[in-house]
mmCIF file of C-alpha atoms in Angstrom:
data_model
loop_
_atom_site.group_PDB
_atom_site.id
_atom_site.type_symbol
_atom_site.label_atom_id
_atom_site.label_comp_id
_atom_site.label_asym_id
_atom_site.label_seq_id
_atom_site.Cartn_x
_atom_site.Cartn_y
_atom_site.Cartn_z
ATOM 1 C CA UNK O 1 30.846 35.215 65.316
ATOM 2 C CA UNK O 2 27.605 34.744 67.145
ATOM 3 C CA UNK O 3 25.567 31.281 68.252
ATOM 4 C CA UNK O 4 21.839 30.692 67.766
ATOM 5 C CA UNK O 5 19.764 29.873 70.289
ATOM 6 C CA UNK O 6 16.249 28.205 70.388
ATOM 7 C CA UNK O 7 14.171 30.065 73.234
ATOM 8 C CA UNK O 8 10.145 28.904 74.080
ATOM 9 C CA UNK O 9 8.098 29.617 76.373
ATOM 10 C CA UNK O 10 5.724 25.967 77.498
ATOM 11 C CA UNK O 11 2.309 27.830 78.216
ATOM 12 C CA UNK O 12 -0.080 25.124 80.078
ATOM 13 C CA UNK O 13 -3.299 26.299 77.470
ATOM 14 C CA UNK O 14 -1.203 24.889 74.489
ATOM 15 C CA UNK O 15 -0.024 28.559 73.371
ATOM 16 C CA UNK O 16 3.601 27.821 73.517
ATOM 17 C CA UNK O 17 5.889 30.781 71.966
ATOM 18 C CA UNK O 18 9.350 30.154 70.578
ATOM 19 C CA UNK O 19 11.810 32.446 69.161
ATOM 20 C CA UNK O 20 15.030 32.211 67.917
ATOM 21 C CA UNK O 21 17.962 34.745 69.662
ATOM 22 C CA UNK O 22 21.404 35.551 68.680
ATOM 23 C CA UNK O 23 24.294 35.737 71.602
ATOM 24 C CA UNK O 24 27.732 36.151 71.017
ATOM 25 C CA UNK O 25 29.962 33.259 70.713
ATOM 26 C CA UNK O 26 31.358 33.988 74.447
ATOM 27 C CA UNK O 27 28.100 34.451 76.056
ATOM 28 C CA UNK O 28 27.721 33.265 79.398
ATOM 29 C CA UNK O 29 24.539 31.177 80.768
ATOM 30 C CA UNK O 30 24.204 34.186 82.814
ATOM 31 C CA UNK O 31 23.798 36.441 79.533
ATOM 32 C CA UNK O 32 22.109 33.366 77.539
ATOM 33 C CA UNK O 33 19.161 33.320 80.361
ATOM 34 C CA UNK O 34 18.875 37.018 80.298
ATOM 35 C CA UNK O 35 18.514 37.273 76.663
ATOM 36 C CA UNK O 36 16.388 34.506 76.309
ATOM 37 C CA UNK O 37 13.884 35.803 78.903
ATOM 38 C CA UNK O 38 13.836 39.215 76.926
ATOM 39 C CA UNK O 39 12.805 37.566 73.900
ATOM 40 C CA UNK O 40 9.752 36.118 75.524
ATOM 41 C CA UNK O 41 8.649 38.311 77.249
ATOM 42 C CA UNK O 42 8.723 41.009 73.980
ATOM 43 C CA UNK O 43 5.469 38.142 72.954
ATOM 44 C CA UNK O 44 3.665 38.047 76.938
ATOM 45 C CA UNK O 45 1.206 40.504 77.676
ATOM 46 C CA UNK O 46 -0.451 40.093 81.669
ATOM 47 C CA UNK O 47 -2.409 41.424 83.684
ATOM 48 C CA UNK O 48 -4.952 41.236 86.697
ATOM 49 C CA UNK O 49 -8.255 42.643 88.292
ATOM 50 C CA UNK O 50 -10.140 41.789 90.921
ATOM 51 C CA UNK O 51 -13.016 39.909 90.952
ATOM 52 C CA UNK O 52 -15.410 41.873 91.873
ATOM 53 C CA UNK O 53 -14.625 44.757 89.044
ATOM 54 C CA UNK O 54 -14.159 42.027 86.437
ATOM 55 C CA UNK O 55 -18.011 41.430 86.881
ATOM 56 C CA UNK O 56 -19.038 45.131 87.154
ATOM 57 C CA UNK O 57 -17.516 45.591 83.423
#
């Protein structure tokens, strides 16, 4: 058997992200977490440049 769990991500701009993961019914909080933060980040894309390029493009 396997448990359910309800996994989000709060974003401050109002995107918030949610996704629902599947653990098995022994799973530790260690596992859980792990999981959880794989889901979410499969839906975050980042990045960064520096100023000065940002303006040049």
């Amino acid at each position: 058997m396997s448990r359910k769990i309800d996994v989000w991500l709060n974003a401050d701009g109002g995107n918030d992200i949610y996704a629902t993961i599947e653990v098995e019914d022994d799973a530790t909080n260690e596992v859980i977490e792990k999981e959880a933060k794989q889901a979410i980040f499969n839906y975050v894309d980042w990045g960064w440049v520096e100023q000065e390029q940002a303006y040049e493009n």
